[in-house]
Coordinates of C-alpha atoms and ligand atoms in Angstrom, one line a residue:
M1 CA 0.2 0.1 0.2
D2 CA 0.9 3.7 -0.8
T3 CA 1.1 5.8 2.7
I4 CA 3.0 7.9 4.9
K5 CA 2.4 5.6 7.3
P6 CA 0.5 1.9 6.4
P7 CA -1.6 0.5 9.8
A8 CA -0.2 -2.0 10.8
E9 CA -2.4 -4.9 10.0
S10 CA -1.5 -4.1 6.2
L11 CA 1.7 -3.3 6.9
Y12 CA 2.5 -7.2 8.6
E13 CA -0.6 -9.0 6.2
K14 CA 2.3 -11.8 5.9
E15 CA 2.4 -12.4 9.5
L16 CA -1.0 -12.1 10.0
Q17 CA -2.2 -14.0 7.8
A18 CA 0.5 -16.4 8.3
L19 CA -0.6 -16.4 11.8
R20 CA -4.1 -17.4 11.0
L21 CA -3.8 -19.8 8.8
H22 CA -1.4 -22.1 11.1
D23 CA -3.5 -21.4 13.8
T24 CA -5.0 -24.1 16.3
A25 CA -5.4 -22.8 19.6
P26 CA -8.7 -21.4 21.1
K27 CA -9.8 -18.6 21.0
P28 CA -12.4 -15.8 22.2
P29 CA -15.2 -15.3 19.5
N30 CA -15.2 -13.4 17.2
W31 CA -11.7 -13.3 17.6
L32 CA -9.2 -13.7 14.5
L33 CA -5.9 -15.2 16.0
S34 CA -5.8 -17.2 19.1
P35 CA -4.4 -15.4 22.1
K36 CA -0.6 -17.5 21.5
A37 CA -0.7 -16.3 17.9
V38 CA -1.3 -13.1 19.3
R39 CA 1.9 -12.7 22.0
D40 CA 3.6 -14.6 18.2
F41 CA 2.8 -11.7 16.5
I42 CA 4.1 -9.0 18.8
L43 CA 6.6 -10.9 20.9
G44 CA 7.4 -12.9 18.2
R45 CA 8.5 -16.6 17.0
D46 CA 11.6 -18.8 16.7
T47 CA 10.5 -20.5 13.7
P48 CA 9.0 -19.1 10.5
L49 CA 5.9 -19.5 9.1
D50 CA 4.7 -21.5 6.0
L51 CA 2.3 -18.9 3.2
N52 CA 1.9 -21.5 0.2
G53 CA 5.6 -21.8 0.2
E54 CA 6.9 -18.6 1.9
S55 CA 8.8 -19.2 4.1
V56 CA 7.4 -16.2 7.0
K57 CA 9.3 -14.3 9.7
I58 CA 7.4 -12.7 12.9
T59 CA 9.7 -10.5 14.0
R60 CA 9.4 -9.2 18.5
K61 CA 7.4 -5.9 17.4
F62 CA 8.0 -4.4 21.3
Y63 CA 10.8 -5.1 23.7
G64 CA 10.2 -5.2 27.4
D65 CA 7.7 -7.2 30.4
D66 CA 7.3 -10.2 28.3
V67 CA 4.6 -10.4 30.5
L68 CA 2.6 -7.6 30.8
I69 CA 2.0 -8.5 27.4
E70 CA 0.5 -11.9 28.0
R71 CA -1.6 -10.1 31.0
A72 CA -3.2 -7.8 28.0
I73 CA -4.1 -10.1 25.3
V74 CA -6.4 -11.7 28.0
S75 CA -7.4 -8.5 29.4
L76 CA -9.7 -7.9 26.5
A77 CA -10.9 -10.7 26.3
G78 CA -12.6 -10.9 29.5
N79 CA -15.0 -7.9 30.6
R80 CA -12.6 -4.9 31.0
G81 CA -11.1 -2.5 29.0
L82 CA -7.6 -2.6 28.6
M83 CA -6.0 0.8 29.9
L84 CA -2.2 1.3 29.0
V85 CA -1.0 4.1 31.0
G86 CA 3.4 5.4 31.1
D87 CA 5.5 8.0 29.8
P88 CA 5.4 9.9 26.3
G89 CA 7.4 7.5 23.3
T90 CA 6.7 3.6 25.8
A91 CA 5.3 2.6 22.7
K92 CA 0.5 2.6 23.9
T93 CA 0.0 4.0 21.4
M94 CA 1.7 0.7 18.7
L95 CA 0.8 -1.7 21.5
S96 CA -2.4 -0.7 21.6
E97 CA -2.3 -0.5 16.9
L98 CA -0.8 -3.9 17.4
L99 CA -3.1 -5.6 19.4
S100 CA -6.2 -4.6 17.4
A101 CA -5.4 -5.3 14.2
A102 CA -4.2 -9.2 15.7
I103 CA -7.0 -9.6 17.3
S104 CA -9.4 -8.0 15.0
G105 CA -8.1 -7.3 11.7
T106 CA -7.8 -3.4 11.5
S107 CA -6.4 -0.9 14.2
T108 CA -8.1 2.1 12.8
N109 CA -11.4 2.1 14.2
T110 CA -9.8 4.8 17.1
I111 CA -11.4 7.5 18.7
Q112 CA -8.8 10.6 19.7
G113 CA -9.0 11.8 22.7
T114 CA -8.5 15.9 23.3
A115 CA -10.0 18.3 25.7
G116 CA -12.1 18.8 22.6
T117 CA -14.0 15.3 22.4
T118 CA -17.6 15.7 23.6
E119 CA -20.0 13.4 23.9
D120 CA -21.2 13.1 20.5
M121 CA -17.6 12.6 18.8
I122 CA -17.8 8.9 21.6
K123 CA -20.7 7.5 21.2
Y124 CA -22.8 9.3 17.5
S125 CA -24.1 11.8 15.8
W126 CA -26.8 12.7 12.7
N127 CA -26.5 13.5 9.7
Y128 CA -28.8 16.8 9.9
A129 CA -30.0 16.3 5.8
M130 CA -31.0 13.4 7.1
L131 CA -32.5 14.0 10.3
L132 CA -34.6 16.4 8.6
D133 CA -35.4 15.3 6.3
K134 CA -37.0 11.4 7.5
G135 CA -36.5 12.0 11.2
P136 CA -34.0 9.9 13.0
S137 CA -33.6 6.9 11.7
Y138 CA -30.6 4.3 12.2
E139 CA -30.5 5.8 9.0
A140 CA -29.3 9.0 9.6
L141 CA -27.4 8.0 12.8
V142 CA -23.5 8.9 12.2
P143 CA -21.4 5.8 14.2
S144 CA -18.3 6.9 15.9
P145 CA -15.3 4.2 16.5
L146 CA -17.1 2.8 19.5
Y147 CA -20.7 2.0 17.7
T148 CA -18.9 0.3 15.7
G149 CA -16.9 -1.2 17.7
M150 CA -20.2 -2.5 19.4
K151 CA -21.6 -3.3 16.0
K152 CA -19.1 -4.9 14.7
G153 CA -17.7 -6.7 17.5
I154 CA -14.2 -5.3 17.2
I155 CA -11.9 -3.2 19.1
T156 CA -11.9 0.3 19.6
R157 CA -9.4 1.8 20.3
F158 CA -9.1 5.7 22.7
E159 CA -6.5 7.9 22.4
E160 CA -5.3 9.9 25.3
I161 CA -8.0 8.9 27.2
T162 CA -6.9 11.9 30.3
R163 CA -7.1 14.6 28.4
C164 CA -10.7 14.2 27.3
P165 CA -13.4 15.8 29.8
A166 CA -14.1 13.4 32.8
E167 CA -17.9 13.7 31.8
V168 CA -16.8 12.6 29.1
Q169 CA -15.3 10.1 29.8
D170 CA -17.6 8.8 32.2
V171 CA -19.8 7.6 28.7
L172 CA -17.5 5.1 28.9
I173 CA -19.0 3.5 32.4
S174 CA -21.6 2.1 31.7
I175 CA -20.8 0.9 27.9
V176 CA -17.6 -0.9 29.5
S177 CA -20.6 -2.4 32.2
D178 CA -23.0 -3.4 30.3
K179 CA -22.1 -3.6 26.7
V180 CA -25.0 -1.1 25.4
M181 CA -25.5 2.5 24.6
N182 CA -28.7 3.6 24.4
I183 CA -30.1 6.0 21.8
P184 CA -32.7 7.5 23.1
E185 CA -33.8 9.4 20.2
L186 CA -34.6 6.3 18.4
E187 CA -37.8 4.5 19.5
D188 CA -36.3 0.7 20.8
G189 CA -33.5 2.7 20.3
V190 CA -29.9 0.3 22.4
L191 CA -27.0 -1.0 20.8
F192 CA -25.5 -3.9 22.6
A193 CA -22.2 -5.1 22.0
K194 CA -21.1 -7.8 19.7
P195 CA -18.4 -10.5 21.3
G196 CA -14.9 -10.1 20.4
F197 CA -16.1 -5.5 21.5
N198 CA -13.2 -4.1 24.2
I199 CA -11.7 -1.4 24.5
I200 CA -7.9 0.0 24.7
A201 CA -7.3 2.8 26.3
T202 CA -3.5 4.9 26.4
A203 CA -3.1 7.3 28.5
N204 CA 0.4 10.2 28.9
I205 CA 1.7 10.0 33.1
R206 CA 2.6 13.4 32.4
D207 CA 0.0 15.0 30.6
K208 CA -2.2 16.6 33.9
G209 CA -5.1 15.2 33.7
V210 CA -4.5 11.5 34.7
N211 CA -5.7 11.8 37.9
E212 CA -8.7 13.0 37.4
M213 CA -10.7 10.1 35.6
S214 CA -12.9 8.9 38.0
S215 CA -12.5 5.8 40.2
A216 CA -16.0 4.3 39.0
L217 CA -14.0 4.1 34.8
K218 CA -10.4 3.0 37.0
R219 CA -12.6 -0.1 38.0
R220 CA -13.8 -0.2 34.6
F221 CA -9.9 -0.9 33.4
N222 CA -7.3 -3.4 33.6
F223 CA -4.4 -0.7 34.4
E224 CA -0.4 -2.0 33.0
T225 CA 2.0 1.0 32.9
I226 CA 4.7 0.6 30.3
F227 CA 8.2 1.4 31.5
P228 CA 10.7 2.5 29.3
I229 CA 13.9 0.5 28.1
N230 CA 16.4 -0.2 30.5
N231 CA 19.2 -1.7 28.7
V232 CA 21.4 0.4 25.4
K233 CA 21.4 -3.2 22.8
M234 CA 17.6 -3.4 23.1
E235 CA 17.4 -0.5 22.4
A236 CA 19.9 1.4 20.1
E237 CA 18.1 -1.7 17.9
I238 CA 14.7 -0.7 18.5
I239 CA 16.3 2.7 16.9
E240 CA 17.9 1.0 14.0
S241 CA 15.7 -0.8 13.6
Q242 CA 13.1 2.2 12.9
A243 CA 15.1 5.1 12.2
K244 CA 15.9 2.3 9.0
T245 CA 11.8 2.0 8.1
M246 CA 11.7 5.5 8.3
L247 CA 14.4 6.9 5.8
R248 CA 13.0 4.6 3.3
Q249 CA 9.7 6.3 3.7
S250 CA 10.9 9.2 3.2
G251 CA 13.3 8.2 -0.4
V252 CA 16.2 8.9 1.9
P253 CA 18.6 5.5 0.4
I254 CA 20.8 5.6 3.5
E255 CA 22.3 3.3 5.7
T256 CA 22.3 3.3 9.1
D257 CA 25.2 3.5 11.4
R258 CA 25.2 0.8 14.3
D259 CA 28.3 2.7 16.5
V260 CA 26.7 6.3 16.8
V261 CA 23.3 4.6 16.9
E262 CA 24.2 3.0 20.2
L263 CA 25.8 5.7 21.5
L264 CA 22.9 8.0 20.6
A265 CA 20.8 5.0 22.6
T266 CA 23.7 5.5 26.0
T267 CA 23.2 9.3 25.7
F268 CA 19.5 8.9 25.6
L269 CA 19.6 6.0 28.3
E270 CA 22.5 7.9 31.3
L271 CA 19.9 10.7 30.5
R272 CA 16.4 9.1 31.3
T273 CA 17.8 7.6 34.4
G274 CA 19.9 9.4 35.6
K275 CA 22.9 6.6 36.2
T276 CA 25.6 6.9 34.2
Q277 CA 26.9 2.6 32.7
E278 CA 30.0 3.8 35.5
G279 CA 27.3 3.9 38.2
Y280 CA 27.9 7.7 38.9
K281 CA 24.5 9.9 39.3
I282 CA 24.3 12.3 36.9
E283 CA 21.6 15.3 37.0
T284 CA 18.5 14.7 34.5
P285 CA 16.2 16.7 32.3
Q286 CA 12.7 17.7 32.4
A287 CA 12.1 16.9 28.6
V288 CA 10.8 12.8 28.2
M289 CA 14.0 10.6 26.6
S290 CA 12.2 7.9 25.2
T291 CA 12.6 5.4 23.1
A292 CA 10.7 8.0 20.5
E293 CA 12.5 10.5 20.6
A294 CA 15.5 9.2 20.1
V295 CA 14.7 8.0 16.8
S296 CA 13.7 10.8 15.2
V297 CA 17.1 12.4 16.7
Y298 CA 18.1 9.6 14.7
V299 CA 15.7 9.9 11.2
Q300 CA 16.9 13.9 11.5
S301 CA 19.8 14.0 12.0
A302 CA 20.8 11.8 9.1
M303 CA 18.5 13.1 6.7
T304 CA 20.3 16.7 7.2
S305 CA 23.9 15.1 5.9
H306 CA 22.0 13.4 3.5
F307 CA 21.3 16.3 2.3
Y308 CA 23.8 19.3 3.0
D309 CA 26.9 17.2 4.1
D310 CA 26.7 14.6 2.0
K311 CA 27.3 11.5 4.1
P312 CA 25.1 9.0 5.8
I313 CA 25.6 11.4 9.5
S314 CA 27.8 12.7 11.5
L315 CA 27.8 13.1 14.4
E316 CA 27.6 17.2 14.5
R317 CA 24.4 16.6 13.2
L318 CA 23.5 14.2 15.9
V319 CA 24.5 16.9 18.8
Q320 CA 22.7 19.6 16.9
N321 CA 18.9 17.3 16.4
M322 CA 19.4 16.0 19.6
L323 CA 20.0 19.9 20.9
G324 CA 15.9 20.8 19.9
A325 CA 15.0 17.5 22.2
V326 CA 16.5 18.0 25.1
V327 CA 15.6 21.7 25.3
K328 CA 12.2 22.3 23.9
D329 CA 10.3 21.6 27.7
N330 CA 13.4 23.6 29.6
H331 CA 15.8 25.9 28.6
K332 CA 17.7 24.6 32.3
D333 CA 18.1 21.3 30.8
L334 CA 20.9 22.7 28.6
N335 CA 22.6 23.1 31.4
V336 CA 22.2 19.6 32.5
L337 CA 22.7 18.2 28.6
K338 CA 26.4 20.7 29.0
T339 CA 27.1 19.1 32.6
Y340 CA 26.8 15.9 30.3
F341 CA 28.9 16.2 28.1
S342 CA 31.8 17.9 30.1
K343 CA 31.7 15.6 32.8
V344 CA 30.9 11.3 31.4
V345 CA 31.4 12.2 27.6
K346 CA 34.5 13.5 28.1
E347 CA 35.6 11.4 30.5
R348 CA 34.9 8.6 27.8
A349 CA 36.8 10.7 25.3
K350 CA 39.8 9.7 27.0
G351 CA 39.3 6.7 25.5
E352 CA 37.5 6.0 22.3
G353 CA 37.8 7.8 19.1
L354 CA 34.0 7.9 18.7
W355 CA 33.0 9.1 22.1
E356 CA 35.9 11.6 21.6
D357 CA 34.4 13.3 17.9
Y358 CA 31.7 13.0 20.0
Y359 CA 32.5 15.0 22.7
N360 CA 34.3 18.0 19.8
T361 CA 30.8 18.9 18.8
K362 CA 30.5 20.1 22.2
K363 CA 30.2 23.6 20.9
W364 CA 26.9 23.6 19.1
I365 CA 25.6 22.6 23.4
K366 CA 25.2 26.8 24.3
Ligands
ADP401 N1 9.1 -1.4 24.1 C1 9.4 -0.3 22.9 N2 9.4 -2.0 22.0 C2 9.9 -1.5 20.5 N3 9.2 -0.6 20.7 C3 9.3 0.6 21.7 C4 9.3 0.9 22.6 N4 9.3 1.1 23.4 C5 9.6 2.1 22.3 N5 9.1 1.8 21.1 C6 9.5 3.3 19.8 O1 8.4 4.5 20.0 C7 7.5 4.6 19.2 C8 6.6 5.4 19.9 O2 5.6 4.8 20.6 P1 4.1 5.3 20.2 O3 3.6 4.1 20.4 O4 4.1 6.8 19.6 O5 4.4 5.9 22.5 P2 3.9 6.7 23.4 O6 2.2 5.9 22.6 O7 4.0 5.4 24.9 O8 4.1 7.5 23.1 C9 7.0 2.9 18.9 O9 6.4 3.2 17.7 C10 8.2 2.7 18.8 O10 8.3 2.9 17.8
MG402 MG1 0.9 7.3 22.4

């Protein structure tokens, strides 16, 4: 498919087909895959699967807590919704897309929560021309993604739910617990959810508002907290594979540089956790040093180097872009980065070429 960002079900179409073909484990009603196969889709399989003579590798897509993934999948087969919470860039959105694509075959049945989300956007609205012409009828009703999810028995994703006003969030309470939506405008208007329907909501811990979720609504969800990756090699692997995909999608035909990726991953991990590899404590910036942010710093730097310097990537470009990522929220963060260079990077520059080059870019941090 020729789109900037194809949905998970298109991107991994072959993997999903192969998993469906070989899936013999028990499935919850209306699920396209068994919980076991959904887990394999997200965490990968050691052995490839045969799809009409073609060998299809099921790749690992999420790195981190494997047991969390199993719990999340089982939650969706049960009576409660699934709430993924965590810092920005911890793959909450990615996970909810992968889960929906695997379970329901679509990841695009989605409500995006904003401060302006209204009850209509969550339930249904009306085609006013038809409403005036014919009066209230199912024909004139414009379904929301939640309505569609209930009607078809598929998953509805609800992104950034805590950005919505609390009273709007609370519309979900009766729907999640009773699996029915009343439509008072229609005679006998009621929609019963088909099996297979459930909700995956995501919420950023850093957004103000998370605490404003009512306890009644909280009780209708199983919460899973996703933590940032805490391993340089793993993080480097994600940055590299994501950067490759993004560069390819931008039509920039350059290879990624593993050493530079690891250097970037090390800096991000150390600044995020406030601890160096040698075990020293350092100050952390206010800015979110997420894996997603690291990917975008790499891609931005590689593209700048490619277009202006005719090189795959230079450390100067990397540092220039890192500066943008770190200092955007808070100017004090600039000092945190300066100190990181004058202490941590300087020390490592004594031992190794790449870190020395890295240290020599410090003039850009001002
Ligand atoms: N644990 C992880 N495993 C795999 N990819 C990750 C992980 N954490 C972050 N990423 C990367 O970061 C990207 C951004 O994640 P996203 O789902 O948008 O985050 P969130 O919704 O939590 O803000 C993902 O698409 C993925 O490339
Ligand atoms: Mg998100």
